Tab-separated table of C-alpha atoms in Angstrom:
chain	number	residue	atom	x	y	z
A	1178	MET	CA	-8.741	-19.818	16.916
A	1179	LYS	CA	-9.241	-19.238	13.014
A	1180	THR	CA	-4.819	-19.565	11.500
A	1181	ILE	CA	-4.434	-16.631	9.315
A	1182	SER	CA	-2.571	-17.375	6.793
A	1183	LEU	CA	-1.038	-13.942	5.386
A	1184	ASP	CA	-1.669	-10.492	6.733
A	1185	VAL	CA	-0.809	-8.112	3.648
A	1186	HIS	CA	-1.269	-5.260	4.795
A	1187	ALA	CA	1.255	-4.397	8.534
A	1188	HIS	CA	3.229	-1.193	8.845
A	1189	LEU	CA	6.601	-1.127	10.511
A	1190	ALA	CA	9.015	1.396	9.940
A	1191	PRO	CA	13.025	0.687	10.011
A	1192	ILE	CA	15.236	2.427	12.811
A	1193	ASP	CA	19.414	2.390	12.101
A	1194	ALA	CA	20.148	5.557	14.416
A	1195	GLN	CA	23.119	5.900	12.720
A	1196	ALA	CA	22.376	5.636	9.348
A	1197	LEU	CA	18.963	7.902	10.702
A	1198	ALA	CA	21.536	10.752	11.686
A	1199	ARG	CA	22.880	11.504	7.985
A	1200	ILE	CA	19.544	12.452	6.846
A	1201	ALA	CA	18.349	16.022	6.242
A	1202	GLY	CA	14.766	16.442	8.195
A	1203	VAL	CA	15.255	13.886	10.436
A	1204	GLN	CA	15.691	12.902	13.351
A	1205	TRP	CA	15.343	9.460	15.946
A	1206	GLN	CA	14.635	10.049	19.793
A	1207	SER	CA	15.396	6.575	22.240
A	1208	ASP	CA	13.278	7.727	25.150
A	1209	PRO	CA	10.097	7.807	24.155
A	1210	PRO	CA	11.143	6.451	20.506
A	1211	ARG	CA	9.860	8.320	18.148
A	1212	LEU	CA	10.780	9.182	14.565
A	1213	VAL	CA	10.459	13.002	13.936
A	1214	LEU	CA	10.293	13.488	10.113
A	1215	ASP	CA	10.281	17.256	8.484
A	1216	GLY	CA	9.151	18.901	11.848
A	1217	HIS	CA	6.461	15.554	12.305
A	1218	ALA	CA	6.729	13.567	14.826
A	1219	VAL	CA	5.504	9.675	14.755
A	1220	GLY	CA	5.174	8.900	18.033
A	1221	LEU	CA	3.443	4.964	17.374
A	1222	ALA	CA	6.034	3.065	19.410
A	1223	ASP	CA	5.270	-0.029	18.033
A	1224	LEU	CA	5.941	0.583	14.625
A	1225	PHE	CA	9.749	0.533	15.330
A	1226	PHE	CA	10.485	-2.552	16.871
A	1227	PRO	CA	9.787	-5.957	14.371
A	1228	ASP	CA	9.113	-8.306	18.167
A	1229	ARG	CA	5.953	-6.457	19.007
A	1230	LEU	CA	4.137	-7.248	15.910
A	1231	LEU	CA	5.529	-10.858	15.679
A	1232	GLN	CA	4.205	-10.860	19.319
A	1233	TRP	CA	0.831	-9.503	17.905
A	1234	MET	CA	0.804	-12.393	14.514
A	1235	ASP	CA	1.318	-14.951	17.254
A	1236	THR	CA	-1.694	-14.091	19.429
A	1237	HIS	CA	-3.962	-13.997	16.945
A	1238	ALA	CA	-2.402	-17.083	14.756
A	1239	VAL	CA	-1.344	-14.829	11.816
A	1240	GLN	CA	1.494	-16.820	10.132
A	1241	ARG	CA	3.079	-14.861	7.983
A	1242	ALA	CA	2.352	-10.452	7.049
A	1243	LEU	CA	3.942	-8.060	4.297
A	1244	ILE	CA	5.485	-5.268	5.937
A	1245	SER	CA	5.107	-1.890	4.505
A	1246	VAL	CA	6.164	1.609	5.944
A	1247	PRO	CA	3.161	3.810	6.560
A	1248	PRO	CA	1.491	7.224	5.027
A	1249	PRO	CA	3.967	9.359	7.644
A	1250	LEU	CA	6.884	8.347	6.319
A	1251	TYR	CA	6.247	8.947	2.871
A	1252	ARG	CA	8.118	12.222	2.811
A	1253	GLN	CA	6.241	13.050	-0.743
A	1254	GLN	CA	7.328	16.696	-0.499
A	1255	LEU	CA	11.129	15.283	-1.671
A	1256	ASP	CA	12.764	16.384	-4.534
A	1257	ALA	CA	13.937	13.289	-6.835
A	1258	GLU	CA	17.738	12.900	-5.559
A	1259	ALA	CA	16.213	12.961	-1.657
A	1260	ALA	CA	13.467	10.903	-2.446
A	1261	ARG	CA	15.709	8.426	-3.865
A	1262	GLN	CA	18.333	8.191	-0.536
A	1263	TRP	CA	15.435	8.045	1.710
A	1264	ALA	CA	13.216	4.873	-0.319
A	1265	ASP	CA	17.035	3.195	-0.227
A	1266	TYR	CA	17.023	3.788	3.532
A	1267	LEU	CA	13.646	2.750	4.214
A	1268	ASN	CA	13.975	-0.454	1.682
A	1269	ASP	CA	17.414	-1.921	3.163
A	1270	GLY	CA	15.961	-1.545	7.114
A	1271	LEU	CA	12.541	-3.008	5.593
A	1272	VAL	CA	14.759	-6.005	3.349
A	1273	ASP	CA	17.127	-6.311	6.504
A	1274	ILE	CA	13.687	-6.690	8.878
A	1275	ALA	CA	12.244	-9.302	6.355
A	1276	ARG	CA	15.691	-11.117	6.222
A	1277	THR	CA	15.653	-11.008	10.148
A	1278	HIS	CA	12.750	-12.677	9.953
A	1279	SER	CA	11.952	-14.168	7.333
A	1280	ALA	CA	10.478	-17.219	8.193
A	1281	ARG	CA	7.007	-14.802	9.569
A	1282	LEU	CA	7.906	-11.346	7.629
A	1283	SER	CA	8.354	-9.839	3.894
A	1284	ALA	CA	8.764	-7.093	2.416
A	1285	LEU	CA	7.030	-4.137	0.497
A	1286	LEU	CA	9.494	-1.869	-0.679
A	1287	HIS	CA	8.729	1.683	-0.969
A	1288	LEU	CA	8.508	3.202	-4.334
A	1289	PRO	CA	8.043	6.756	-3.989
A	1290	ALA	CA	4.825	7.183	-6.900
A	1291	GLU	CA	5.362	10.808	-6.703
A	1292	HIS	CA	8.567	10.658	-9.063
A	1293	PRO	CA	7.926	7.656	-11.343
A	1294	ASP	CA	11.436	7.207	-12.763
A	1295	VAL	CA	12.924	6.999	-8.878
A	1296	ALA	CA	10.341	4.545	-7.906
A	1297	LEU	CA	11.705	2.234	-10.940
A	1298	GLN	CA	15.197	2.431	-9.705
A	1299	ALA	CA	14.492	1.723	-6.326
A	1300	LEU	CA	12.797	-1.624	-7.727
A	1301	GLU	CA	15.765	-2.227	-9.571
A	1302	ARG	CA	18.003	-1.496	-6.776
A	1303	HIS	CA	16.460	-4.293	-4.859
A	1304	ARG	CA	16.341	-6.999	-7.717
A	1305	GLY	CA	18.677	-9.517	-6.555
A	1306	ASP	CA	16.873	-9.467	-2.888
A	1307	ASP	CA	14.186	-11.822	-2.405
A	1308	ILE	CA	11.054	-9.233	-2.062
A	1309	GLU	CA	7.067	-10.235	-1.503
A	1310	GLY	CA	6.310	-7.011	-4.272
A	1311	VAL	CA	5.805	-3.097	-3.693
A	1312	ALA	CA	3.628	-0.026	-1.825
A	1313	LEU	CA	2.950	2.827	-3.823
A	1314	ALA	CA	0.579	6.199	-2.343
A	1315	ALA	CA	-2.149	5.728	-3.880
A	1316	GLY	CA	-2.255	9.922	-3.359
A	1317	GLY	CA	-1.146	12.725	-1.678
A	1318	ASP	CA	0.825	14.468	-3.974
A	1319	ALA	CA	-0.501	16.159	-7.466
A	1320	ARG	CA	2.081	14.726	-9.522
A	1321	ILE	CA	0.705	11.171	-8.350
A	1322	VAL	CA	-1.566	10.509	-11.477
A	1323	LEU	CA	-1.573	6.589	-12.339
A	1324	SER	CA	-2.724	6.586	-15.944
A	1325	ASN	CA	-0.086	9.058	-16.808
A	1326	GLU	CA	1.956	6.830	-19.158
A	1327	ALA	CA	5.354	8.230	-17.547
A	1328	TYR	CA	4.723	5.090	-15.444
A	1329	ALA	CA	4.290	2.829	-17.843
A	1330	PRO	CA	7.996	1.625	-17.639
A	1331	LEU	CA	7.573	1.221	-13.678
A	1332	TRP	CA	4.624	-0.823	-14.908
A	1333	GLN	CA	6.527	-3.196	-17.517
A	1334	ALA	CA	9.248	-4.141	-14.250
A	1335	LEU	CA	6.956	-4.511	-12.132
A	1336	ASP	CA	4.379	-7.296	-14.539
A	1337	ASP	CA	7.947	-9.207	-15.796
A	1338	ARG	CA	8.289	-9.971	-11.696
A	1339	GLY	CA	4.543	-10.805	-11.383
A	1340	ALA	CA	4.682	-8.675	-8.595
A	1341	PHE	CA	2.270	-7.662	-6.327
A	1342	VAL	CA	1.922	-3.863	-5.968
A	1343	PHE	CA	0.090	-2.829	-2.803
A	1344	LEU	CA	-1.698	0.911	-3.129
A	1345	HIS	CA	-2.008	2.675	0.156
A	1346	PRO	CA	-3.371	6.193	0.733
A	1347	GLY	CA	-0.524	8.949	1.017
A	1348	ALA	CA	-2.315	12.274	2.724
A	1349	CYS	CA	-5.202	14.084	1.216
A	1350	ALA	CA	-4.820	17.318	-0.073
A	1351	ASP	CA	-8.395	18.357	0.508
A	1352	GLY	CA	-8.938	21.540	2.555
A	1353	ARG	CA	-12.772	20.612	2.936
A	1354	LEU	CA	-11.377	17.554	5.389
A	1355	GLY	CA	-8.930	18.352	7.989
A	1356	ALA	CA	-11.884	19.196	10.462
A	1357	PHE	CA	-13.096	15.382	12.416
A	1358	TYR	CA	-10.279	13.693	11.264
A	1359	LEU	CA	-12.155	13.080	7.822
A	1360	GLU	CA	-8.705	13.769	6.169
A	1361	ASN	CA	-8.508	10.250	7.242
A	1362	LEU	CA	-11.912	8.554	7.397
A	1363	VAL	CA	-13.070	10.636	3.902
A	1364	GLY	CA	-9.522	11.088	2.294
A	1365	ASN	CA	-8.366	7.712	2.726
A	1366	PRO	CA	-10.912	6.093	0.895
A	1367	LEU	CA	-10.796	8.575	-1.503
A	1368	GLU	CA	-7.170	9.153	-2.627
A	1369	THR	CA	-7.932	5.299	-2.788
A	1370	SER	CA	-10.479	5.448	-5.754
A	1371	ILE	CA	-9.211	7.494	-7.612
A	1372	ALA	CA	-5.862	6.633	-8.154
A	1373	ALA	CA	-8.229	2.682	-8.935
A	1374	SER	CA	-10.087	4.212	-11.264
A	1375	HIS	CA	-7.468	6.147	-13.269
A	1376	LEU	CA	-5.571	2.749	-13.342
A	1377	VAL	CA	-9.331	1.483	-14.939
A	1378	MET	CA	-10.105	3.360	-17.004
A	1379	ALA	CA	-6.323	3.134	-18.935
A	1380	GLY	CA	-6.625	0.247	-18.799
A	1381	VAL	CA	-3.103	-0.409	-16.941
A	1382	PRO	CA	-4.376	-3.950	-15.458
A	1383	ALA	CA	-5.667	-5.460	-18.607
A	1384	ARG	CA	-2.498	-4.440	-19.862
A	1385	TYR	CA	0.255	-5.464	-17.316
A	1386	PRO	CA	-2.025	-8.743	-16.250
A	1387	ARG	CA	0.885	-9.800	-14.281
A	1388	ILE	CA	-0.003	-7.027	-11.931
A	1389	ARG	CA	-1.325	-8.157	-8.703
A	1390	PHE	CA	-2.985	-4.749	-7.572
A	1391	CYS	CA	-4.263	-4.962	-3.635
A	1392	LEU	CA	-6.324	-1.951	-2.870
A	1393	ALA	CA	-6.362	-0.921	0.897
A	1394	HIS	CA	-9.232	-0.781	2.913
A	1395	ALA	CA	-11.456	-2.771	0.912
A	1396	GLY	CA	-10.835	-1.071	-2.147
A	1397	GLY	CA	-11.568	2.198	-0.648
A	1398	ALA	CA	-14.813	3.898	-2.630
A	1399	PHE	CA	-13.103	2.840	-5.815
A	1400	THR	CA	-15.775	-0.153	-4.697
A	1401	SER	CA	-19.269	1.657	-4.143
A	1402	LEU	CA	-18.394	3.584	-7.641
A	1403	VAL	CA	-16.742	0.859	-9.776
A	1404	GLY	CA	-20.656	0.570	-10.972
A	1405	ARG	CA	-20.680	4.276	-11.823
A	1406	LEU	CA	-17.635	3.696	-14.037
A	1407	GLU	CA	-19.276	1.034	-15.915
A	1408	ARG	CA	-22.445	3.159	-16.492
A	1409	GLY	CA	-20.048	5.840	-17.690
A	1410	PHE	CA	-18.590	3.481	-19.818
A	1411	ASP	CA	-22.420	1.928	-21.127
A	1412	THR	CA	-23.055	5.548	-21.966
A	1413	LYS	CA	-19.985	6.597	-23.478
A	1414	ARG	CA	-19.392	9.586	-21.656
A	1415	PRO	CA	-17.337	12.222	-22.733
A	1416	GLY	CA	-13.040	11.189	-22.012
A	1417	VAL	CA	-14.577	7.626	-21.190
A	1418	GLY	CA	-12.197	5.554	-23.649
A	1419	LEU	CA	-14.088	2.900	-25.298
A	1420	ASP	CA	-11.241	0.666	-25.827
A	1421	VAL	CA	-10.122	-0.481	-23.288
A	1422	GLU	CA	-11.338	-2.874	-20.935
A	1423	ARG	CA	-14.520	-2.724	-19.187
A	1424	PRO	CA	-14.263	-1.489	-15.481
A	1425	LEU	CA	-15.963	-4.178	-13.511
A	1426	LEU	CA	-13.487	-6.853	-15.884
A	1427	ALA	CA	-10.671	-4.606	-15.071
A	1428	ALA	CA	-11.724	-4.680	-10.982
A	1429	ALA	CA	-11.995	-8.004	-11.195
A	1430	ARG	CA	-8.242	-8.639	-11.852
A	1431	MET	CA	-7.520	-6.649	-8.612
A	1432	TYR	CA	-7.665	-7.798	-4.643
A	1433	ALA	CA	-8.457	-5.823	-2.003
A	1434	ASP	CA	-7.874	-6.316	1.822
A	1435	CYS	CA	-10.538	-6.722	4.517
A	1436	ILE	CA	-10.996	-3.343	5.584
A	1437	GLY	CA	-13.784	-2.385	5.053
A	1438	HIS	CA	-15.359	-1.370	9.047
A	1439	HIS	CA	-19.019	-2.475	7.932
A	1440	PRO	CA	-19.704	-6.040	6.803
A	1441	GLY	CA	-21.684	-4.404	3.822
A	1442	VAL	CA	-18.846	-3.463	2.914
A	1443	VAL	CA	-16.660	-6.304	2.962
A	1444	GLN	CA	-19.187	-7.814	1.149
A	1445	LEU	CA	-19.456	-5.675	-1.691
A	1446	ALA	CA	-15.983	-5.836	-2.505
A	1447	ARG	CA	-16.041	-9.787	-2.694
A	1448	VAL	CA	-18.761	-9.171	-5.249
A	1449	VAL	CA	-16.833	-6.880	-6.889
A	1450	PHE	CA	-13.006	-8.153	-6.660
A	1451	GLY	CA	-14.171	-11.325	-6.277
A	1452	SER	CA	-14.417	-13.103	-3.004
A	1453	SER	CA	-10.764	-15.372	-3.837
A	1454	HIS	CA	-9.094	-11.822	-4.003
A	1455	VAL	CA	-10.232	-10.180	-0.635
A	1456	LEU	CA	-7.301	-10.709	1.133
A	1457	PHE	CA	-7.064	-10.689	5.393
A	1458	GLY	CA	-5.495	-7.153	6.431
A	1459	SER	CA	-4.972	-5.658	9.607
A	1460	ASP	CA	-3.468	-2.281	9.502
A	1461	TRP	CA	-0.938	-2.734	12.074
A	1462	PRO	CA	-0.346	-0.867	14.724
A	1463	PHE	CA	-2.635	1.376	13.849
A	1464	PRO	CA	-6.722	2.002	15.413
A	1465	MET	CA	-7.737	2.302	12.238
A	1466	GLY	CA	-7.085	-1.328	10.892
A	1467	LEU	CA	-9.462	-4.222	11.968
A	1468	PRO	CA	-10.157	-4.723	15.953
A	1469	ASP	CA	-8.316	-7.008	17.827
A	1470	GLY	CA	-10.016	-10.723	18.148
A	1471	MET	CA	-12.031	-9.883	14.659
A	1472	PRO	CA	-12.067	-13.115	12.705
A	1473	ALA	CA	-10.988	-12.969	9.159
A	1474	ASP	CA	-13.917	-15.377	7.357
A	1475	ASP	CA	-13.580	-15.988	4.204
A	1476	VAL	CA	-9.999	-14.490	3.293
A	1477	GLY	CA	-8.847	-14.870	-0.102
A	1478	GLN	CA	-5.269	-16.448	-0.516
A	1479	LEU	CA	-2.498	-14.555	-2.720
A	1480	THR	CA	-2.001	-16.530	-5.375
A	1481	ASP	CA	1.050	-16.038	-7.691
A	1482	ARG	CA	1.252	-15.118	-11.796
């Protein structure tokens, strides 16, 4: 079995029953284990037990994993103060889990992207902690427009740290995708594409070159659409700024995980991002992740900047 040095896309949900009891809109139920968030039950029990992730890693020869909270925990409807409190709870829990299992797990802080100022506060709060990077929702809320200058202080702070920034889709708000599980199957890659396109067309990767942006799910739809962005650049389409780095050059600065669900999609990701920038990701423990035992052929290695 081939050894996998790093999984950049693994999820855990930190559970502190006493702390959760003090947070409005949240209820922890231990038997069976489930977390009820604003009336929605999250019952995938593997999320709540780090030891289960470690056992899976041992089975599949994964040496280390970056842990982030999954979209059901984003709670993107919260106002700024409630979002700050919730991010503090999640990040304290992730850091504690990573500290307990420091040889195997590293935390990606949850930054509430719908509140750029709160996201910056959440990052600064853990300045002294040994964290691997951060996770941001690619979408799920109309306020998340990553080309907006409101994010500039956050990008600068992340650039100063040479941070790994994992962009993961949140909920898709397109009502047409309510049937057939399309809000996940189609909505998730769509949200990632919108977020990455805003970053590229605004020149963010070139302005903040030490940020290592990583796109979930093999880059989502962005992987197949970046050539169209390039064509818009070539033909000087209305609204396209020509004073920024070309889309294909900007994409080559980014990373993506290998969860493409088709060999051709993964190969296209290698063409767009570069073979060394397509990293192993499992999406553990969700069913839409990699099937158990799928080999991680030719994945790249995350490097520092």
